[in-house]
């Protein structure tokens, strides 16, 4: 297991926000992640973990700086782990677009050159990172997962593909049907190739429609109705319909006037953390 | 009075975060500021305003994105106005250092070339900006002022130099004795010249020592004890001592483990907003 190098440490709401660098065997690169440890976490008391997956162009820092999540995490006694959104570095394939390559890993395991040598973000966030976190910090094996936009997609597919691994999942403004929208089609064509059938393994609408009746993870999705990407890229009604058709426990909440920014996330992160606490704490 | 050009608008906690650009007659440049209007603000209901002054290198955006202040401002019904930290633009004098020139106006009225033609931040934040805000938004004339580091200095001097104009003042990690510390000495020498007597008009320790017994503004100062600038630049004990000697109502709270970052501000902004609400609401 890789060694953790501490990059920074800030006290926040009685707990600690810390950033770490490590060499990932999954991506074959150095990866950076942040963890917020609430004041309840100690050598003698392990706390549950919410994994947060960020959206296009983000790093581990955006959520920790802008969402205001630490306040409620400290109150509820939940740790938060925020990974980066892709492998990075000079040796890592990239693209000029903000929506492909570094900062845009889409939480899939790439099968196509030049991406597949490092873009293995699905395995990184669902396997290597939780193992690393659970081995190195005072956390237990109760996990939930959440995210925003591309990270909302990542959170939903991670829960849907791993029944029982996450006790709950939530998303702000997620890309729920990437096989059918421009962001997803561009990224999946690059990372996964031309076989559209292979894309469906990372599409929340497809996964929720196929979910077994015994494999259910409680899900909350929040969507702003003034989100500039709502109609073309996000299409939350498709997920709601697929969930309803398969009797899947998903709640979609829509909020008048809110956009795609962190001001929306900050406004409702308390609700999401309390939702996860129902299952984690 | 200058015309306001709206730059952006985000719904947050039921209210609105908006950014504006205007031509300032005080600085002779375009200036940008942000305002958070809580849900209580309306054509028929005016709300009080907390002015927030940011620290070195910041713009109007840092506080609005990172402090998590909107939640409690929405609950208490207080608007927040965050100006930029200096005039900016190609025609505006600058310096290579992060602690002088653009992003480092120090909230003084410069008297020295090449700075004095635009660096009139004291008049901008205490006069032009409040007039502009009170003429254009659903706010009343109840004002308080707060800030961080260089902006904490700005908040304290603004309240001390204008008894009655602000109902309360607070600061995180403020520069309280700029005439005696490197950041202040560098900036004041440039903006105000060699006459150290002239510097004292912008030094909180000097101002609080000289405050008339009838001119008192309730003040709260919060300081992290792991702040890397504590001993050399911030020296809060000097302000506490000067306040005590003159019977000035200042409370200094010191917090173990907290540093100079926005993680500290976010952790205690609720307390500061409730402090101001005692006088504003």
Coordinates of C-alpha atoms in Angstrom, one line a residue:
Chain A
X1 CA 0.0 0.0 0.0
X2 CA 1.3 3.4 -0.9
X3 CA 2.8 5.9 1.6
X4 CA 0.9 9.0 2.4
X5 CA 2.7 12.4 2.3
X6 CA 1.0 15.1 4.2
X7 CA 0.8 18.3 2.1
X8 CA -1.2 20.6 4.4
X9 CA -3.2 20.7 7.6
X10 CA -5.8 23.2 8.7
X11 CA -8.0 23.2 11.8
X12 CA -11.6 23.6 10.9
X13 CA -14.7 23.4 13.1
X14 CA -12.8 21.6 15.8
X15 CA -11.5 18.9 13.4
X16 CA -8.8 18.9 10.8
X17 CA -8.7 19.4 7.0
X18 CA -5.7 17.6 5.6
X19 CA -4.3 17.0 2.1
X20 CA -2.2 14.1 1.1
X21 CA -0.1 13.0 -1.9
X22 CA 0.5 9.3 -2.6
X23 CA 1.6 7.1 -5.5
X24 CA -1.4 5.3 -6.8
X25 CA -0.9 1.8 -8.1
X26 CA -4.2 2.1 -9.9
X27 CA -3.5 5.2 -12.0
X28 CA 0.2 4.8 -12.0
X29 CA 0.6 8.5 -11.0
X30 CA 0.9 10.5 -7.9
X31 CA -2.6 11.4 -6.6
X32 CA -3.7 14.0 -4.2
X33 CA -6.8 13.8 -1.9
X34 CA -8.2 15.8 1.0
X35 CA -9.8 14.5 4.2
X36 CA -11.8 16.3 6.8
X37 CA -11.6 14.5 10.1
X38 CA -14.3 15.7 12.5
X39 CA -13.5 16.3 16.2
X40 CA -15.1 13.0 17.1
X41 CA -12.4 11.0 15.2
X42 CA -9.7 9.7 17.4
X43 CA -7.5 6.6 18.0
X44 CA -10.3 5.1 20.1
X45 CA -13.2 6.3 18.1
X46 CA -13.6 5.6 14.4
X47 CA -16.1 7.6 12.3
X48 CA -17.9 6.9 9.0
X49 CA -16.8 8.4 5.7
X50 CA -18.6 10.3 3.0
X51 CA -16.6 10.3 -0.3
X52 CA -17.1 13.4 -2.3
X53 CA -16.5 13.4 -6.1
X54 CA -16.1 16.8 -7.8
X55 CA -17.0 18.0 -11.2
X56 CA -15.2 19.0 -14.4
X57 CA -12.1 21.1 -13.9
X58 CA -12.0 20.6 -10.1
X59 CA -9.3 19.2 -7.8
X60 CA -9.7 18.0 -4.2
X61 CA -9.8 21.7 -3.1
X62 CA -13.0 23.1 -4.6
X63 CA -15.4 21.2 -2.4
X64 CA -13.4 21.6 0.8
X65 CA -13.0 25.4 0.3
X66 CA -16.5 26.2 -1.1
X67 CA -19.2 23.9 0.1
X68 CA -19.1 24.7 3.8
X69 CA -19.5 21.0 4.5
X70 CA -17.2 20.8 7.5
X71 CA -19.6 22.5 9.9
X72 CA -22.2 19.8 9.6
X73 CA -19.7 17.0 9.2
X74 CA -18.2 18.1 12.6
X75 CA -21.7 18.2 14.2
X76 CA -22.6 14.7 12.8
X77 CA -19.2 13.1 13.3
X78 CA -18.6 12.2 9.7
X79 CA -15.3 12.3 7.9
X80 CA -15.2 13.5 4.3
X81 CA -12.7 12.4 1.6
X82 CA -12.4 14.4 -1.6
X83 CA -10.1 12.9 -4.3
X84 CA -8.9 14.7 -7.4
X85 CA -11.0 14.3 -10.6
X86 CA -8.3 12.6 -12.7
X87 CA -4.7 11.6 -12.8
X88 CA -2.4 14.5 -13.6
X89 CA 1.1 15.2 -14.7
X90 CA 3.3 15.7 -17.8
X91 CA 3.2 12.0 -18.6
X92 CA -0.6 11.8 -18.4
X93 CA -2.6 12.1 -21.7
X94 CA -4.6 15.3 -21.9
X95 CA -6.9 17.3 -24.2
X96 CA -7.4 21.0 -24.8
X97 CA -11.1 20.8 -23.8
X98 CA -12.1 21.3 -20.2
X99 CA -14.3 18.3 -20.5
X100 CA -11.8 15.6 -21.4
X101 CA -8.4 14.6 -20.0
X102 CA -6.9 16.0 -16.9
X103 CA -9.6 17.4 -14.5
X104 CA -12.2 15.3 -16.4
X105 CA -11.6 11.6 -15.6
X106 CA -15.4 10.8 -15.5
X107 CA -14.8 8.1 -12.9
X108 CA -14.5 5.3 -15.5
X109 CA -11.7 2.8 -16.2
X110 CA -10.5 3.7 -19.6
X111 CA -9.9 0.9 -22.2
X112 CA -8.5 3.1 -25.0
X113 CA -5.2 4.6 -26.0
X114 CA -3.8 7.0 -25.0
X115 CA -6.0 7.2 -21.9
X116 CA -6.1 3.7 -20.5
X117 CA -2.6 3.7 -19.0
X118 CA -3.6 6.2 -16.3
X119 CA -7.3 7.0 -16.5
X120 CA -8.5 4.3 -14.1
X121 CA -10.5 6.5 -11.9
X122 CA -13.4 4.1 -11.2
X123 CA -11.1 1.6 -9.6
X124 CA -9.2 4.4 -7.8
X125 CA -12.2 5.9 -6.1
X126 CA -14.1 2.7 -5.4
X127 CA -11.2 0.5 -4.4
X128 CA -7.7 1.9 -3.8
X129 CA -8.7 5.1 -2.1
X130 CA -11.1 3.6 0.4
X131 CA -8.6 0.9 1.3
X132 CA -5.9 3.6 1.8
X133 CA -8.2 5.8 3.9
X134 CA -9.5 2.9 6.0
X135 CA -5.9 1.7 6.7
X136 CA -4.5 5.2 7.6
X137 CA -7.2 7.2 9.4
X138 CA -9.6 6.7 12.4
X139 CA -12.5 5.7 10.2
X140 CA -14.7 2.6 10.1
X141 CA -16.0 0.8 7.1
X142 CA -19.3 2.7 6.9
X143 CA -19.2 4.6 3.6
X144 CA -21.5 6.9 1.6
X145 CA -20.7 8.7 -1.6
X146 CA -21.8 12.0 -3.1
X147 CA -20.7 14.4 -5.8
X148 CA -21.5 17.3 -8.2
X149 CA -22.1 17.2 -11.9
X150 CA -19.5 14.8 -13.3
X151 CA -18.9 13.8 -9.7
X152 CA -22.6 13.3 -9.2
X153 CA -22.4 10.8 -12.0
X154 CA -19.4 9.2 -10.4
X155 CA -21.2 8.9 -7.0
X156 CA -24.4 7.4 -8.5
X157 CA -22.6 4.8 -10.6
X158 CA -20.2 3.9 -7.8
X159 CA -23.2 3.1 -5.6
X160 CA -25.2 1.4 -8.3
X161 CA -22.4 -0.9 -9.4
X162 CA -21.4 -1.9 -5.8
X163 CA -24.6 -2.7 -3.9
X164 CA -23.8 -2.7 -0.2
X165 CA -20.5 -0.9 -0.4
X166 CA -22.1 2.5 0.1
X167 CA -24.9 2.9 2.6
X168 CA -26.3 5.9 0.8
X169 CA -25.5 8.1 -2.3
X170 CA -26.4 11.6 -3.2
X171 CA -25.7 14.0 -6.0
X172 CA -26.0 17.7 -6.9
X173 CA -26.8 18.4 -10.6
X174 CA -25.4 15.0 -11.7
X175 CA -24.9 13.8 -15.3
X176 CA -27.3 10.9 -15.0
X177 CA -27.5 9.7 -18.6
X178 CA -24.0 10.2 -20.0
X179 CA -24.5 7.8 -23.0
X180 CA -27.1 10.3 -24.3
X181 CA -25.6 13.7 -23.6
X182 CA -22.7 15.7 -25.2
X183 CA -20.4 15.7 -22.1
X184 CA -20.7 11.9 -21.6
X185 CA -20.6 11.0 -25.3
X186 CA -17.4 12.9 -25.8
X187 CA -15.7 11.5 -22.8
X188 CA -17.0 7.9 -23.2
X189 CA -16.0 7.8 -26.9
X190 CA -12.4 8.8 -25.9
X191 CA -12.1 6.7 -22.7
X192 CA -14.2 3.6 -23.7
X193 CA -14.1 3.5 -27.5
X194 CA -16.9 3.2 -30.1
X195 CA -18.8 0.3 -28.6
X196 CA -21.8 2.1 -27.0
X197 CA -22.8 -1.1 -25.2
X198 CA -19.6 -0.7 -23.1
X199 CA -20.7 2.8 -22.1
X200 CA -23.8 1.6 -20.4
X201 CA -21.8 0.1 -17.6
X202 CA -21.2 3.7 -16.4
X203 CA -24.6 5.2 -17.1
X204 CA -26.8 5.8 -14.0
X205 CA -30.1 5.5 -16.0
X206 CA -29.1 2.2 -17.4
X207 CA -27.8 0.9 -14.1
X208 CA -30.8 1.9 -12.1
X209 CA -33.1 0.4 -14.7
X210 CA -31.2 -2.9 -14.4
X211 CA -30.8 -2.9 -10.6
X212 CA -31.8 -6.1 -8.8
X213 CA -34.7 -5.8 -6.4
X214 CA -32.4 -6.8 -3.5
X215 CA -29.7 -4.2 -4.4
X216 CA -30.9 -0.8 -3.3
X217 CA -28.9 2.1 -2.1
X218 CA -31.0 5.1 -0.8
X219 CA -30.4 8.0 -3.2
X220 CA -31.0 11.8 -3.0
X221 CA -30.5 14.0 -6.1
X222 CA -30.7 17.8 -5.9
X223 CA -31.1 19.9 -9.0
X224 CA -31.2 23.7 -9.5
X225 CA -33.8 24.7 -12.0
X226 CA -31.7 27.7 -13.3
X227 CA -28.8 25.4 -14.0
X228 CA -27.4 26.3 -17.4
X229 CA -26.7 22.7 -18.1
X230 CA -30.0 21.2 -17.1
X231 CA -31.7 20.5 -20.4
X232 CA -28.7 19.5 -22.5
X233 CA -26.4 17.7 -20.1
X234 CA -28.1 16.7 -16.8
X235 CA -31.7 15.5 -17.6
X236 CA -32.6 14.4 -14.1
X237 CA -36.1 13.5 -15.0
X238 CA -34.8 10.5 -17.0
X239 CA -33.2 9.1 -13.8
X240 CA -36.3 9.7 -11.8
X241 CA -38.4 7.9 -14.4
X242 CA -36.0 5.0 -14.6
X243 CA -35.9 4.7 -10.8
X244 CA -39.7 4.8 -10.6
X245 CA -40.1 2.2 -13.2
X246 CA -37.8 -0.2 -11.3
X247 CA -39.1 0.8 -7.8
X248 CA -35.7 2.2 -6.8
X249 CA -35.5 4.5 -3.7
X250 CA -34.4 7.7 -5.3
X251 CA -35.7 11.2 -4.3
X252 CA -35.2 14.0 -6.8
X253 CA -35.5 17.5 -5.4
X254 CA -35.7 20.5 -7.7
X255 CA -34.9 24.0 -6.5
X256 CA -36.2 27.1 -8.2
X257 CA -33.6 29.7 -9.1
X258 CA -30.5 27.7 -8.2
X259 CA -27.7 27.3 -10.7
X260 CA -24.7 24.9 -11.3
X261 CA -22.4 26.7 -8.9
X262 CA -21.0 25.9 -5.4
X263 CA -23.5 28.5 -4.1
X264 CA -26.2 25.8 -4.8
X265 CA -24.1 23.1 -3.2
X266 CA -23.4 25.2 -0.1
X267 CA -27.1 25.9 0.3
X268 CA -28.1 22.3 0.5
X269 CA -25.0 20.4 1.7
X270 CA -26.5 20.3 5.3
X271 CA -29.5 18.5 4.0
X272 CA -27.3 16.0 2.1
X273 CA -25.1 15.4 5.1
X274 CA -28.1 14.8 7.3
X275 CA -29.5 12.4 4.7
X276 CA -26.3 10.4 4.8
X277 CA -26.1 10.5 8.6
X278 CA -29.4 8.6 8.6
X279 CA -27.4 5.6 7.3
X280 CA -23.9 6.3 8.5
X281 CA -24.2 7.3 12.1
Chain B
X1 CA -23.6 58.5 -8.5
X2 CA -22.1 55.8 -10.6
X3 CA -24.2 53.2 -12.5
X4 CA -24.1 49.6 -11.4
X5 CA -23.4 46.9 -14.0
X6 CA -24.4 43.4 -12.8
X7 CA -21.7 40.8 -13.5
X8 CA -23.2 37.7 -12.0
X9 CA -26.1 36.4 -9.9
X10 CA -26.3 33.2 -7.9
X11 CA -29.1 32.0 -5.7
X12 CA -27.8 31.0 -2.2
X13 CA -29.6 30.1 0.9
X14 CA -32.9 31.5 -0.4
X15 CA -31.3 34.9 -1.1
X16 CA -29.0 36.2 -3.9
X17 CA -25.2 36.6 -4.3
X18 CA -24.6 39.3 -6.9
X19 CA -21.5 40.9 -8.3
X20 CA -21.4 44.5 -9.7
X21 CA -19.0 46.7 -11.6
X22 CA -19.1 50.5 -11.4
X23 CA -16.9 53.5 -12.1
X24 CA -15.7 54.9 -8.8
X25 CA -15.3 58.6 -8.5
X26 CA -13.1 58.0 -5.4
X27 CA -10.5 55.7 -7.0
X28 CA -10.9 56.9 -10.5
X29 CA -11.2 53.3 -11.7
X30 CA -13.7 50.6 -12.3
X31 CA -14.4 48.8 -9.0
X32 CA -16.1 45.4 -8.4
X33 CA -18.0 44.4 -5.3
X34 CA -20.2 41.6 -4.3
X35 CA -23.4 41.7 -2.2
X36 CA -25.3 38.9 -0.6
X37 CA -29.0 39.8 -0.1
X38 CA -30.7 37.5 2.3
X39 CA -34.3 36.3 1.6
X40 CA -35.7 38.9 4.0
X41 CA -34.6 41.8 1.8
X42 CA -37.3 43.1 -0.4
X43 CA -38.8 46.3 -1.8
X44 CA -40.9 46.6 1.3
X45 CA -38.3 45.4 3.8
X46 CA -34.9 46.8 4.2
X47 CA -32.1 44.9 5.9
X48 CA -28.9 46.0 7.7
X49 CA -25.5 45.5 6.1
X50 CA -22.3 44.0 7.2
X51 CA -19.3 45.2 5.2
X52 CA -16.6 42.6 4.8
X53 CA -13.0 43.7 4.0
X54 CA -10.7 41.0 2.7
X55 CA -7.0 40.5 3.2
X56 CA -3.9 40.6 1.0
X57 CA -4.2 39.2 -2.6
X58 CA -8.0 38.8 -2.3
X59 CA -10.8 40.1 -4.4
X60 CA -14.5 40.4 -3.6
X61 CA -14.8 36.6 -4.3
X62 CA -12.7 34.9 -1.6
X63 CA -15.0 35.7 1.3
X64 CA -18.2 35.0 -0.6
X65 CA -16.9 31.6 -1.9
X66 CA -15.0 30.3 1.2
X67 CA -16.4 31.7 4.4
X68 CA -19.8 30.1 4.4
X69 CA -21.3 33.3 5.7
X70 CA -24.5 33.3 3.6
X71 CA -26.2 30.6 5.7
X72 CA -26.2 32.6 8.9
X73 CA -26.7 35.9 7.1
X74 CA -29.9 34.4 5.6
X75 CA -31.0 33.2 9.0
X76 CA -30.4 36.6 10.6
X77 CA -31.6 38.8 7.8
X78 CA -28.3 40.6 7.2
X79 CA -26.9 41.7 3.8
X80 CA -23.1 41.4 3.3
X81 CA -21.1 43.6 1.0
X82 CA -17.6 42.6 0.0
X83 CA -15.5 45.1 -2.0
X84 CA -12.2 44.5 -3.8
X85 CA -9.0 45.1 -1.8
X86 CA -7.6 47.8 -4.1
X87 CA -8.1 49.6 -7.4
X88 CA -7.0 47.5 -10.3
X89 CA -6.2 47.9 -14.0
X90 CA -3.3 48.6 -16.4
X91 CA -3.3 52.3 -15.5
X92 CA -3.1 51.6 -11.7
X93 CA 0.3 51.6 -10.0
X94 CA 1.5 48.2 -8.9
X95 CA 4.4 46.4 -7.2
X96 CA 5.9 43.0 -7.6
X97 CA 5.2 42.1 -4.0
X98 CA 1.9 40.5 -2.9
X99 CA 1.8 43.0 0.0
X100 CA 1.8 46.3 -1.9
X101 CA -0.1 47.7 -4.8
X102 CA -3.0 45.9 -6.5
X103 CA -4.7 43.5 -4.1
X104 CA -3.1 45.3 -1.2
X105 CA -4.7 48.7 -0.8
X106 CA -4.6 48.6 3.0
X107 CA -7.8 50.7 3.2
X108 CA -5.9 54.0 3.4
X109 CA -6.0 57.2 1.3
X110 CA -2.7 57.4 -0.3
X111 CA -0.9 60.8 -0.4
X112 CA 2.2 59.8 -2.3
X113 CA 3.1 59.3 -6.0
X114 CA 2.6 57.0 -7.8
X115 CA -0.1 55.7 -5.6
X116 CA -2.3 58.6 -4.6
X117 CA -4.1 59.0 -7.9
X118 CA -6.1 55.7 -7.4
X119 CA -5.3 54.2 -4.0
X120 CA -8.1 56.0 -2.0
X121 CA -9.6 52.9 -0.5
X122 CA -10.4 54.4 2.9
X123 CA -12.8 56.9 1.3
X124 CA -14.1 54.2 -1.1
X125 CA -15.1 51.7 1.6
X126 CA -16.3 54.2 4.3
X127 CA -18.1 56.7 2.0
X128 CA -18.7 55.9 -1.7
X129 CA -19.5 52.3 -1.4
X130 CA -22.0 52.6 1.5
X131 CA -23.8 55.4 -0.3
X132 CA -23.9 53.4 -3.5
X133 CA -25.2 50.3 -1.7
X134 CA -27.8 52.2 0.3
X135 CA -29.1 54.0 -2.8
X136 CA -29.4 50.8 -4.9
X137 CA -30.4 47.9 -2.7
X138 CA -33.1 47.1 -0.2
X139 CA -30.9 47.9 2.8
X140 CA -31.3 50.4 5.7
X141 CA -28.6 52.6 7.2
X142 CA -27.6 50.1 10.0
X143 CA -24.0 49.1 9.2
X144 CA -21.4 46.9 10.8
X145 CA -18.0 46.1 9.5
X146 CA -15.6 43.1 9.6
X147 CA -12.6 41.8 7.9
X148 CA -9.6 39.4 7.8
X149 CA -5.9 40.3 8.2
X150 CA -5.3 43.5 6.2
X151 CA -9.1 43.7 6.0
X152 CA -9.4 43.2 9.8
X153 CA -7.2 46.2 10.1
X154 CA -9.5 48.0 7.6
X155 CA -12.6 47.1 9.6
X156 CA -11.2 48.2 12.9
X157 CA -9.8 51.6 11.7
X158 CA -13.0 52.3 9.8
X159 CA -15.1 51.8 13.0
X160 CA -12.6 53.7 15.2
X161 CA -12.3 56.7 12.9
X162 CA -16.1 57.0 12.4
X163 CA -17.8 56.6 15.8
X164 CA -21.5 55.9 15.2
X165 CA -21.2 55.0 11.6
X166 CA -20.8 51.3 12.3
X167 CA -22.9 49.7 15.1
X168 CA -20.2 47.0 15.6
X169 CA -16.9 45.8 14.2
X170 CA -15.1 42.5 14.2
X171 CA -11.9 41.1 12.8
X172 CA -10.2 37.7 12.1
X173 CA -6.4 37.8 12.5
X174 CA -6.2 41.6 12.0
X175 CA -3.1 43.7 11.5
X176 CA -3.7 45.9 14.6
X177 CA -0.5 47.8 14.9
X178 CA 0.6 48.4 11.2
X179 CA 3.0 51.2 12.2
X180 CA 5.1 48.7 14.0
X181 CA 5.1 45.6 11.8
X182 CA 6.7 44.8 8.4
X183 CA 3.5 44.5 6.3
X184 CA 2.2 47.9 7.6
X185 CA 5.5 49.6 7.5
X186 CA 6.1 48.7 3.9
X187 CA 2.6 49.7 2.8
X188 CA 2.4 52.9 4.8
X189 CA 5.8 54.1 3.7
X190 CA 4.7 53.7 0.1
X191 CA 1.2 55.0 0.4
X192 CA 1.7 57.7 3.1
X193 CA 5.3 58.7 2.9
X194 CA 8.1 59.0 5.5
X195 CA 6.2 61.0 8.1
X196 CA 5.4 58.3 10.7
X197 CA 3.0 60.6 12.5
X198 CA 0.7 60.4 9.4
X199 CA 0.7 56.6 9.7
X200 CA -0.9 56.7 13.1
X201 CA -4.2 57.9 11.7
X202 CA -4.6 54.4 10.3
X203 CA -3.3 52.3 13.2
X204 CA -5.9 50.6 15.4
X205 CA -3.7 50.5 18.5
X206 CA -3.1 54.3 18.2
X207 CA -6.8 55.0 17.5
X208 CA -8.1 52.8 20.3
X209 CA -5.7 54.4 22.8
X210 CA -7.0 57.9 21.7
X211 CA -10.7 57.1 21.5
X212 CA -13.0 59.4 23.4
X213 CA -15.0 57.9 26.2
X214 CA -18.2 58.7 24.3
X215 CA -17.1 57.1 21.1
X216 CA -17.2 53.3 21.5
X217 CA -18.1 50.7 19.0
X218 CA -18.4 47.1 20.3
X219 CA -15.5 45.0 18.9
X220 CA -14.8 41.3 18.6
X221 CA -11.4 40.0 17.5
X222 CA -10.7 36.4 16.8
X223 CA -7.1 35.1 16.4
X224 CA -5.8 31.6 15.7
X225 CA -2.9 30.6 17.8
X226 CA -1.2 28.6 15.0
X227 CA -1.4 31.6 12.7
X228 CA 2.0 31.8 10.9
X229 CA 1.8 35.6 11.0
X230 CA 0.8 35.9 14.6
X231 CA 4.1 37.1 16.3
X232 CA 5.6 39.2 13.5
X233 CA 2.6 40.9 11.8
X234 CA -0.6 40.6 13.9
X235 CA 0.3 41.1 17.6
X236 CA -3.3 41.1 18.9
X237 CA -2.2 41.5 22.6
X238 CA -1.1 45.1 21.8
X239 CA -4.6 45.9 20.8
X240 CA -6.1 44.2 23.8
X241 CA -3.8 46.1 26.1
X242 CA -4.5 49.4 24.4
X243 CA -8.3 48.8 24.6
X244 CA -8.0 47.8 28.3
X245 CA -6.0 50.9 29.2
X246 CA -8.7 53.1 27.6
X247 CA -11.7 51.1 28.8
X248 CA -12.7 50.2 25.2
X249 CA -15.2 47.4 24.7
X250 CA -13.1 45.0 22.8
X251 CA -13.1 41.2 23.2
X252 CA -10.1 39.2 22.0
X253 CA -10.7 35.5 21.5
X254 CA -7.8 33.2 20.8
X255 CA -8.3 29.7 19.3
X256 CA -5.8 26.9 19.7
X257 CA -4.7 25.2 16.5
X258 CA -6.3 27.6 14.0
X259 CA -4.2 29.2 11.3
X260 CA -4.6 32.3 9.0
X261 CA -6.7 30.5 6.4
X262 CA -10.4 30.7 5.5
X263 CA -10.9 27.4 7.3
X264 CA -10.5 29.5 10.5
X265 CA -12.9 32.2 9.3
X266 CA -15.5 29.6 8.3
X267 CA -15.3 28.0 11.7
X268 CA -16.2 31.2 13.5
X269 CA -18.1 33.3 11.0
X270 CA -21.4 32.2 12.6
X271 CA -20.2 33.6 16.0
X272 CA -19.2 36.9 14.3
X273 CA -22.5 37.3 12.5
X274 CA -24.4 36.6 15.7
X275 CA -22.3 39.2 17.4
X276 CA -23.1 41.8 14.8
X277 CA -26.8 40.8 14.8
X278 CA -27.0 41.9 18.5
X279 CA -26.5 45.5 17.2
X280 CA -27.9 45.3 13.6
X281 CA -31.2 43.4 13.8

